[in-house]
CSV table of C-alpha atoms in Angstrom, one decimal:
chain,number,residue,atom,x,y,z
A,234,UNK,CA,15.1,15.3,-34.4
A,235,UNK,CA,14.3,18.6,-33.4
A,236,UNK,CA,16.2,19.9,-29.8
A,237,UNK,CA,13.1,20.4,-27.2
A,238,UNK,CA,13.6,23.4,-25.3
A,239,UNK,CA,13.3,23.6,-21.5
A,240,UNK,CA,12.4,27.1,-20.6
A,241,UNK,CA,11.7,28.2,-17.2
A,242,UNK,CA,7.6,28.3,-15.9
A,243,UNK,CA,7.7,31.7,-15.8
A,244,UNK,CA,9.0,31.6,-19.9
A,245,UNK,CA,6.4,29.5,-20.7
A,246,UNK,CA,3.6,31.2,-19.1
A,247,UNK,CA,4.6,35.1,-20.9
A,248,UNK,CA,5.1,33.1,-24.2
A,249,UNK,CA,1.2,32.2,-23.1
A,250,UNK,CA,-0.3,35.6,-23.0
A,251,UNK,CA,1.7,36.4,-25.9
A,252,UNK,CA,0.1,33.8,-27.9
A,253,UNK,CA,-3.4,34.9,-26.3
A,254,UNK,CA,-3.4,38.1,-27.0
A,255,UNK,CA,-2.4,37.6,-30.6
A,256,UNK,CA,-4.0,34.6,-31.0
A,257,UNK,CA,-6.0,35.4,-34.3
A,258,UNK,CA,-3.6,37.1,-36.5
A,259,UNK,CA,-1.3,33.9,-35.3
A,260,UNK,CA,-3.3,31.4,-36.7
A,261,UNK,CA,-4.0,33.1,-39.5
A,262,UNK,CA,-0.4,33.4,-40.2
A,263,UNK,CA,-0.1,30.0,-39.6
A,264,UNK,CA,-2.7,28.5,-41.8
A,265,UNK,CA,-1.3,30.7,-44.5
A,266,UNK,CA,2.5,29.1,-44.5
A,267,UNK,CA,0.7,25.9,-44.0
A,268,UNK,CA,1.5,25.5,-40.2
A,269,UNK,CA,-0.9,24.7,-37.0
A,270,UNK,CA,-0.3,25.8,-33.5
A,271,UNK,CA,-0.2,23.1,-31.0
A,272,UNK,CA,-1.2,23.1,-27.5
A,273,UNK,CA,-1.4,19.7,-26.2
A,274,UNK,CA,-1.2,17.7,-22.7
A,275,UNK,CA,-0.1,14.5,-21.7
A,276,UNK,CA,-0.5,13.2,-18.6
A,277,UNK,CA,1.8,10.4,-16.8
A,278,UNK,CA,1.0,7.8,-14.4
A,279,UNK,CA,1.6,4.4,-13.2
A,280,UNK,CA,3.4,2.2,-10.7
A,281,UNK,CA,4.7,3.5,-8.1
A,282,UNK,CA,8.5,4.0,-8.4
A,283,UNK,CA,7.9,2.0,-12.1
A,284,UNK,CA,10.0,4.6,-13.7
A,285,UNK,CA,8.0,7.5,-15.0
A,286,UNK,CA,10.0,10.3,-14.1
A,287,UNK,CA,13.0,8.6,-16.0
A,288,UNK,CA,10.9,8.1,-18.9
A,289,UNK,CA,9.9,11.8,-18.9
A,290,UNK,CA,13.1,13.2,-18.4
A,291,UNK,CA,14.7,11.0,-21.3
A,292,UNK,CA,11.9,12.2,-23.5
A,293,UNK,CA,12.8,15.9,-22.6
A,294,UNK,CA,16.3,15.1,-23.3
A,295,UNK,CA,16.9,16.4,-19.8
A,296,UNK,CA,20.5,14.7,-18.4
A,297,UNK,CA,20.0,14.8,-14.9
A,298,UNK,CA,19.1,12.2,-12.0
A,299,UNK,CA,15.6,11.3,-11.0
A,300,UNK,CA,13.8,12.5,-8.0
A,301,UNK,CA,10.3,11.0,-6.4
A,302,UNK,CA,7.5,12.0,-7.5
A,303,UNK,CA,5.6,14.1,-4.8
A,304,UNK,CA,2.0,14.0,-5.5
A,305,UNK,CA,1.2,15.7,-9.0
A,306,UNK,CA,4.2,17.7,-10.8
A,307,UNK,CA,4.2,19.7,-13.9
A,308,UNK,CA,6.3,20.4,-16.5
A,309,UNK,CA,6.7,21.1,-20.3
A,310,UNK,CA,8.4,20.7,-23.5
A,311,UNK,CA,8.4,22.9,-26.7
A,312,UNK,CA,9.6,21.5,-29.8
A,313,UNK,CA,9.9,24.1,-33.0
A,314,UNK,CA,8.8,22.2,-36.8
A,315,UNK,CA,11.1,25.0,-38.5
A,316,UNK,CA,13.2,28.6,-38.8
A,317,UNK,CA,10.7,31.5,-38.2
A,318,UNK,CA,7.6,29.0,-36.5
A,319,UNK,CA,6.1,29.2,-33.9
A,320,UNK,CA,6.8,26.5,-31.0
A,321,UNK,CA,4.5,23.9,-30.8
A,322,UNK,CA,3.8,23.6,-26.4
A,323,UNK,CA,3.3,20.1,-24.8
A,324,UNK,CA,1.8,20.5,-20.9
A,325,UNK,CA,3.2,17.6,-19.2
A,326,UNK,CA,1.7,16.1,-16.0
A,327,UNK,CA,3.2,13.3,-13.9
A,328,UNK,CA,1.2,11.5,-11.2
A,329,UNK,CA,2.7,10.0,-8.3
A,330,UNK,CA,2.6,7.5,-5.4
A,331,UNK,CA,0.6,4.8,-7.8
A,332,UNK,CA,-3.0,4.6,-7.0
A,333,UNK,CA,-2.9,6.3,-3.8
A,334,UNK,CA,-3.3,9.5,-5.5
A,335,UNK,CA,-5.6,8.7,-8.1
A,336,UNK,CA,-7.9,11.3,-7.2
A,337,UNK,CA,-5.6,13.8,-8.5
A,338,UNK,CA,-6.6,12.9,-12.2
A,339,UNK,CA,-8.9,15.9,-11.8
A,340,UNK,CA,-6.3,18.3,-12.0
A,341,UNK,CA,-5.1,17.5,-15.4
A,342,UNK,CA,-8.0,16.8,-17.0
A,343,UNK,CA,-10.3,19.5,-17.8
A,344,UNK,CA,-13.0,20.7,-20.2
A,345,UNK,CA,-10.3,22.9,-21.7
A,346,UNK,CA,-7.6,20.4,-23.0
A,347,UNK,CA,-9.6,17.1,-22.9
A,348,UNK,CA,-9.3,17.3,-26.9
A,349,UNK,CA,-5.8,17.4,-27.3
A,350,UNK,CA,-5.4,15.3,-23.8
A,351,UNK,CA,-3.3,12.1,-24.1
A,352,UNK,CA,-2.4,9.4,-21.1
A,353,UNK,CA,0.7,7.4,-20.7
A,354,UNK,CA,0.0,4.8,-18.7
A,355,UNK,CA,3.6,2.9,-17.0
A,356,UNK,CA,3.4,-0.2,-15.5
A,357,UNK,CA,6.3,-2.3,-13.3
A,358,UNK,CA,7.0,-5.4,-15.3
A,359,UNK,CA,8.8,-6.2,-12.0
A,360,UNK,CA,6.0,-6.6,-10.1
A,361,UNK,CA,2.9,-7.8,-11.6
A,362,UNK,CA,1.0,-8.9,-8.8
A,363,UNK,CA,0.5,-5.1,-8.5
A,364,UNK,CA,0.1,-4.2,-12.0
A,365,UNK,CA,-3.2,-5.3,-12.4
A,366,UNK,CA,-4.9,-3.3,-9.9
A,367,UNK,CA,-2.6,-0.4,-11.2
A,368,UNK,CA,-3.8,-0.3,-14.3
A,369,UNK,CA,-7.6,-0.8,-13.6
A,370,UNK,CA,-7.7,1.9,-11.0
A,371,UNK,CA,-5.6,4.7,-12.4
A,372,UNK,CA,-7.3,3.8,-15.8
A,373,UNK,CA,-10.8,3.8,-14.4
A,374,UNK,CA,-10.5,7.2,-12.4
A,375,UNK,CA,-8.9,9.2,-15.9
A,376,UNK,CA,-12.0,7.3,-17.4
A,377,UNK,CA,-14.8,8.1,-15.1
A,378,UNK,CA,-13.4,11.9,-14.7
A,379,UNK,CA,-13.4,12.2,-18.9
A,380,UNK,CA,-16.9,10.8,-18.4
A,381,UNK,CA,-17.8,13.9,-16.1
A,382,UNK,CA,-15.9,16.7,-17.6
A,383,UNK,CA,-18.1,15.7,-20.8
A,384,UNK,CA,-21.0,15.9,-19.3
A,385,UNK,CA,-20.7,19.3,-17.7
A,386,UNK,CA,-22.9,21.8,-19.3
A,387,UNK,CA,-21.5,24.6,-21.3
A,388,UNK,CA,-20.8,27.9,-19.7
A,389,UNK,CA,-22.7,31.4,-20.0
A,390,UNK,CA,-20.5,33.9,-20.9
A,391,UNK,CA,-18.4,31.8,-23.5
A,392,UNK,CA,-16.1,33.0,-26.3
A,393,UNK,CA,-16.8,31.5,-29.5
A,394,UNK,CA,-13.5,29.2,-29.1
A,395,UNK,CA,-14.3,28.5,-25.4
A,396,UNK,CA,-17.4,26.8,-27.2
A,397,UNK,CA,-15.9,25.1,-29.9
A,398,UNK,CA,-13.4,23.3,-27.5
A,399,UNK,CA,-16.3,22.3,-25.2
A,400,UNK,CA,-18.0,21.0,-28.1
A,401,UNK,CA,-15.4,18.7,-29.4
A,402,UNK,CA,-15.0,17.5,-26.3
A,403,UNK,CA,-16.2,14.1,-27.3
A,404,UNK,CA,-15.2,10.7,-26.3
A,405,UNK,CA,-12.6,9.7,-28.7
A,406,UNK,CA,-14.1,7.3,-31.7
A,407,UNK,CA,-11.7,4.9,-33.6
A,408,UNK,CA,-12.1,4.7,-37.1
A,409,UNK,CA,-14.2,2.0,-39.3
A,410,UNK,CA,-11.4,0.0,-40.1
A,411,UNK,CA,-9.7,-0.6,-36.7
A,412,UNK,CA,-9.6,-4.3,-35.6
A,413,UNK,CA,-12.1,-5.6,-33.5
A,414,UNK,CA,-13.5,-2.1,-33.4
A,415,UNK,CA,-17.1,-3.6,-32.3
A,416,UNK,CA,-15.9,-5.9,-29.4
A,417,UNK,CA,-13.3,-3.5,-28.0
A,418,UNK,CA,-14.1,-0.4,-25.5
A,419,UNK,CA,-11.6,2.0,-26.6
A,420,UNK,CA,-10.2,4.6,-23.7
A,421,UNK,CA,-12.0,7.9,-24.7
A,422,UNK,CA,-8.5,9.7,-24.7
A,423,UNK,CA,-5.3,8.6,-26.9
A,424,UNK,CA,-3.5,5.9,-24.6
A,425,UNK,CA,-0.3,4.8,-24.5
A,426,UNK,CA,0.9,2.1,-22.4
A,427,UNK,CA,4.2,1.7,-21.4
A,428,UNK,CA,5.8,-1.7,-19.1
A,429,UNK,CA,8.9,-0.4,-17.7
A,430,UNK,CA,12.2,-2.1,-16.4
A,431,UNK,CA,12.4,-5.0,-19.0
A,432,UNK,CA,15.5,-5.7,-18.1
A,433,UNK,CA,14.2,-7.5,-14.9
A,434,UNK,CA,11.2,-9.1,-16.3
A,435,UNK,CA,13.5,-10.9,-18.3
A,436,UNK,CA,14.4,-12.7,-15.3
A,437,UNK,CA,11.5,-14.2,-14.5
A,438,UNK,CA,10.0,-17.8,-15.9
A,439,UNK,CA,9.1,-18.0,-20.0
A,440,UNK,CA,5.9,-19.0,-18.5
A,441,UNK,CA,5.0,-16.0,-16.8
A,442,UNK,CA,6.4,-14.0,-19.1
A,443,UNK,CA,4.2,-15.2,-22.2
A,444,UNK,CA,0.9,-14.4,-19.8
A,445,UNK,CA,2.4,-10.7,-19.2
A,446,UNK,CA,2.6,-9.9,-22.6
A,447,UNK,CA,-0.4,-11.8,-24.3
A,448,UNK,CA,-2.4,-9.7,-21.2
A,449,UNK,CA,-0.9,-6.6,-22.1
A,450,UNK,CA,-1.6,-7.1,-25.5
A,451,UNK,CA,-5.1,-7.9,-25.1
A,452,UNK,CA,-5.7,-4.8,-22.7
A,453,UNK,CA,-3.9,-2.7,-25.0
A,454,UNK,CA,-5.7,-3.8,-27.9
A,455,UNK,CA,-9.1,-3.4,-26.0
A,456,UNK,CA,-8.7,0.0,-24.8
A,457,UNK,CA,-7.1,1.0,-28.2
A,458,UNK,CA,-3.7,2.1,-27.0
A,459,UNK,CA,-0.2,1.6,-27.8
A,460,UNK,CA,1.9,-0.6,-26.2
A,461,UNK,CA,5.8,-0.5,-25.7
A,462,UNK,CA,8.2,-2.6,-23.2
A,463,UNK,CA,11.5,-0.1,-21.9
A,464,UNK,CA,14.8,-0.7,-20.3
A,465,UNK,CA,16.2,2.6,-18.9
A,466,UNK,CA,19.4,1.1,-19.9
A,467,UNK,CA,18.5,0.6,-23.5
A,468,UNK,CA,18.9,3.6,-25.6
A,469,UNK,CA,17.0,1.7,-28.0
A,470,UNK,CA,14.3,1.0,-26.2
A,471,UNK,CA,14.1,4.5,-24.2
A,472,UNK,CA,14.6,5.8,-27.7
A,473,UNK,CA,11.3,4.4,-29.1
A,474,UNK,CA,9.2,5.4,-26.5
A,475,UNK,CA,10.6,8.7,-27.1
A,476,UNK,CA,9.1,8.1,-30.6
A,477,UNK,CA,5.4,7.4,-29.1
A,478,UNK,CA,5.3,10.0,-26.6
A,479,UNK,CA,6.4,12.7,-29.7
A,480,UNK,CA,3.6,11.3,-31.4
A,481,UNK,CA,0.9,12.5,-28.9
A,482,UNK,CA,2.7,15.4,-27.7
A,483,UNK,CA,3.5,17.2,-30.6
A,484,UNK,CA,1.4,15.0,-33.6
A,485,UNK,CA,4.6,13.8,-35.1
A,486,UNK,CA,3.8,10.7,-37.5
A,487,UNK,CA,2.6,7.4,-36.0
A,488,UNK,CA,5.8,4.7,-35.8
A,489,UNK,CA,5.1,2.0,-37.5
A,490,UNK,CA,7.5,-0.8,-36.2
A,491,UNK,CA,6.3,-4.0,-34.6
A,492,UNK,CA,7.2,-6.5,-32.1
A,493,UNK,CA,5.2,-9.1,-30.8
A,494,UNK,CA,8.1,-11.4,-29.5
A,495,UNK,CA,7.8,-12.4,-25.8
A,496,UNK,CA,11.6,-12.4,-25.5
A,497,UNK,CA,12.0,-9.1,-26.7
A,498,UNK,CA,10.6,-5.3,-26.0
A,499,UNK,CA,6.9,-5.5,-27.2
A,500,UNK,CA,6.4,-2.3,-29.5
A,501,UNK,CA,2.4,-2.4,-31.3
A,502,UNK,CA,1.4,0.4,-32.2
A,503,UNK,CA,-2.5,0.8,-31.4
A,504,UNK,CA,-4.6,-0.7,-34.7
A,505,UNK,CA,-1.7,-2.8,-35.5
A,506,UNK,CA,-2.8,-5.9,-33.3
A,507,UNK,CA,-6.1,-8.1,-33.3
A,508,UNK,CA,-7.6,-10.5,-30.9
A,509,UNK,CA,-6.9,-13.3,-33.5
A,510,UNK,CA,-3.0,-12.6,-33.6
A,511,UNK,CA,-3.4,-12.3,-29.3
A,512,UNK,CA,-4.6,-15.6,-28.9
A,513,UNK,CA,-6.5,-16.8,-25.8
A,514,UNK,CA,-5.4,-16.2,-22.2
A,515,UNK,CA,-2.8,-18.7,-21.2
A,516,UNK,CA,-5.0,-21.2,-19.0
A,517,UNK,CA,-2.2,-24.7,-19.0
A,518,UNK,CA,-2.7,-25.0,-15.2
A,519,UNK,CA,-6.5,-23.0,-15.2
A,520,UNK,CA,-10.4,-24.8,-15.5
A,521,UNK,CA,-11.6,-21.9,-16.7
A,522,UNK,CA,-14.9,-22.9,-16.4
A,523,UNK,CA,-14.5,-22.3,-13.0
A,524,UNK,CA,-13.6,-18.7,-13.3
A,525,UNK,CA,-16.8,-17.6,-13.8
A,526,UNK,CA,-16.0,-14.5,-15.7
A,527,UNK,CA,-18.6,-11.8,-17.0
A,528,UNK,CA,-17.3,-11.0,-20.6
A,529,UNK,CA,-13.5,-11.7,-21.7
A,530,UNK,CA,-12.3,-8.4,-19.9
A,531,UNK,CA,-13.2,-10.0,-16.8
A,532,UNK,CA,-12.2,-13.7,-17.8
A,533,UNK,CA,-8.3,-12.1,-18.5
A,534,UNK,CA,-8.1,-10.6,-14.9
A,535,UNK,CA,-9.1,-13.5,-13.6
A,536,UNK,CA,-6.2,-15.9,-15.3
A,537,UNK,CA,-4.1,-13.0,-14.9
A,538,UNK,CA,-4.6,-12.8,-10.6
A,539,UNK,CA,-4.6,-16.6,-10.7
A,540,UNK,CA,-0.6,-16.4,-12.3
A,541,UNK,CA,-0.4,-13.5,-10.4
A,542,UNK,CA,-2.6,-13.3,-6.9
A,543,UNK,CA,-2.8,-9.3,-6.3
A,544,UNK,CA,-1.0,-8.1,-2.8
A,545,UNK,CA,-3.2,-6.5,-0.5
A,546,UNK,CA,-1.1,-4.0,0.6
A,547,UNK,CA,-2.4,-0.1,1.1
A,548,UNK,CA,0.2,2.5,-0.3
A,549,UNK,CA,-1.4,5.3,1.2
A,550,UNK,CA,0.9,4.8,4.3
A,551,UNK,CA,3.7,4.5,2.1
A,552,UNK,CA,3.6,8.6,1.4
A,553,UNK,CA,6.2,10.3,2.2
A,554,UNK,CA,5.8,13.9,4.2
A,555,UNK,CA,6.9,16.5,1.7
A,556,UNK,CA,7.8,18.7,4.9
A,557,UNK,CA,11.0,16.5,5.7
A,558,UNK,CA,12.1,15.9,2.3
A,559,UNK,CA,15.3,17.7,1.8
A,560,UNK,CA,15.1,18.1,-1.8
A,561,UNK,CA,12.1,20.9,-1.1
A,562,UNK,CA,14.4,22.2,1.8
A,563,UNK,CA,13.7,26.5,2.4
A,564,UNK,CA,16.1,27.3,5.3
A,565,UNK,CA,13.8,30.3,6.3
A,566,UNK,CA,10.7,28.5,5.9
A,567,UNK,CA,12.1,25.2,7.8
A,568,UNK,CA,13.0,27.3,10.8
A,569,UNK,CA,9.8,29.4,11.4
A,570,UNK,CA,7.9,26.2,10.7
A,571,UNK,CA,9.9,24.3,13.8
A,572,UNK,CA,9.4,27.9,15.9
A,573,UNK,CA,5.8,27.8,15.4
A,574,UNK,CA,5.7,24.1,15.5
A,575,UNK,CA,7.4,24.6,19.5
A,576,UNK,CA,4.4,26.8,20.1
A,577,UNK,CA,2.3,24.7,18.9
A,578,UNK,CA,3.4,22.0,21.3
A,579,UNK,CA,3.6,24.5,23.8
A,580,UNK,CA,0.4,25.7,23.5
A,581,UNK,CA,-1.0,21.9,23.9
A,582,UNK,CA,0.9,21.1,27.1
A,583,UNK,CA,-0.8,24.1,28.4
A,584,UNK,CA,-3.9,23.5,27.7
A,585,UNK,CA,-4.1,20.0,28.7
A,586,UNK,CA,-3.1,21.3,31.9
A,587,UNK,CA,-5.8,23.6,32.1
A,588,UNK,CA,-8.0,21.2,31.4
A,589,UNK,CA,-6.7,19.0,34.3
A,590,UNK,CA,-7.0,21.7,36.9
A,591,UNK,CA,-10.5,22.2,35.6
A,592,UNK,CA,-13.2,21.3,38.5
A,593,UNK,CA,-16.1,20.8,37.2
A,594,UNK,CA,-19.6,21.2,39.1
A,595,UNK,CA,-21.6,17.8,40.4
């Protein structure tokens, strides 16, 4: 496989403008040996602490340990096809804190790269009485904000390629032949979803696991994504997924291997499942008469929350102050920020004892 490089920001960003400035005679080059520049972006998000940043790191063959995510982080790969090519560029965005940050989708996506955009969606098998609400949430804001950047009008001003790339900006459209393609609502970007820590959800009943797959199947199916089930501790595993996120970062070829056993990593590639092979929702101790659902999206939550009741805890509290977190220790910074923060408090305690002495007229 070929070695991704990990160049510094600043490497990336001159390798840019290079790129830019010679863009024409480039592709022309290009299209002559019978090679395309790539410039794609995939975006990360998920669970909270549901392994993402692992994930990432494995996929950039980076061998070091894991740190939280704080808010949005970037970083990128570049992977060359051959001797004398250019490097194909992969922007990669990783979202944390779960959904408390969902607003942040906005950053990523934009009326730029929304064609060669691509999500990766992971999801704790460890804990799915969150994983629901993960899912729709985090799903429905990257949806809502594709929605809007499609909808902005083009700008005055544009060059001809600034056009073209607002133009194909379209919602993505899956192909005649895909299965179930008229009762499915396919996510308007490529989608891969990926259910982390396997190794745990092994542990939990054959009951509850069959209705975590067969629901992951069917929302997998419906929003025309990928699906793949990792173990950090697999190389096998962590190795496949590897596989899928090459395939929407750098348009290497589709796998093609299947697995559809409960009691083993899932891995089906989108258009390789249908909603006959998935089955119904498993309902042995549900009426589901009495669900009341609004179309089979709905009626699938709804056994889903019954296995799995959804805990109503916020996460916004959970953040952590990026101020006190050692790994973004600056020694200088830190100590004017606790001088002026003394001030500061200084400043109040005056004050408020102004404002006590203050006599006020009848």
């Amino acid at each position: 496989m070929p070695k991704i490089s990990s160049d510094t920001l600043w490497d990336v960003a001159a390798a840019e403008v290079r790129k830019r400035e010679n863009r024409a005679d480039a592709e022309e080059d290009c299209e002559e040996h019978g090679h395309l520049l790539t410039d794609r972006t995939v975006f990360f998000m998920g669970s909270k602490a549901g392994g993402k940043t692992t994930i990432l790191l494995r996929f950039l063959d980076r061998d070091e340990a894991p740190k939280p995510t704080l808010a949005l982080e970037y970083t990128f790969g570049r992977r060359a096809r051959g001797h004398n090519t250019p490097k194909d560029v992969a922007h990669l965005w990783e979202l944390g804190g779960g959904i408390s940050l969902s607003d942040l989708v906005q950053i990523p996506i934009t009326a730029d790269n929304l064609s060669t955009l691509s999500v990766v969606l992971v999801l704790d098998l460890s804990k799915p009485n969150a994983m629901w609400e993960t899912m729709e949430r985090l799903l429905g804001s990257a949806r809502n904000h594709v929605d809007k950047v499609c909808s902005l009008p083009q700008k005055t001003g544009e060059s001809i390629s600034s056009k073209q790339q607002r133009q194909n900006r379209v919602p993505r459209v899956l192909h005649k032949d895909y299965p179930d393609r008229e009762l499915i609502s396919p996510f308007p970007v490529p989608l891969l979803i990926i259910g982390s820590k396997f190794d745990i959800f092994q542990e939990l009943e054959s009951e509850k696991r069959k209705v975590i797959c067969k629901t992951l199947r069917f929302v997998a199916h419906f929003y025309g994504a990928s699906l793949i089930f990792t173990n950090s501790k697999s190389e096998g595993t962590m190795s496949k997924a590897r596989s899928f996120i090459n395939q929407l970062a750098f348009g290497t070829e589709k796998p093609k291997s299947i697995s559809t056993d409960p009691s083993k990593p899932l891995i089906i590639p989108a258009g390789l499942d249908s909603l006959s092979q998935i089955g119904p929702p498993v309902t042995s101790d549900i009426d589901i008469g009495a669900l009341h659902a609004k179309n089979p999206f709905d009626l699938w939550k709804k056994v889903f929350e019954r296995v799995f009741p959804p805990k109503n805890v916020e996460e916004y509290t959970e953040l952590k102050d990026p101020v006190k977190d050692p790994q973004y220790s600056e020694p200088l910074i830190d100590s004017m920020r606790a001088q002026k923060d003394q001030e500061l408090e200084q400043y109040k305690r005056q004050q408020a004892k102004s404002w006590k002495s203050l006599e006020l007229d009848p």
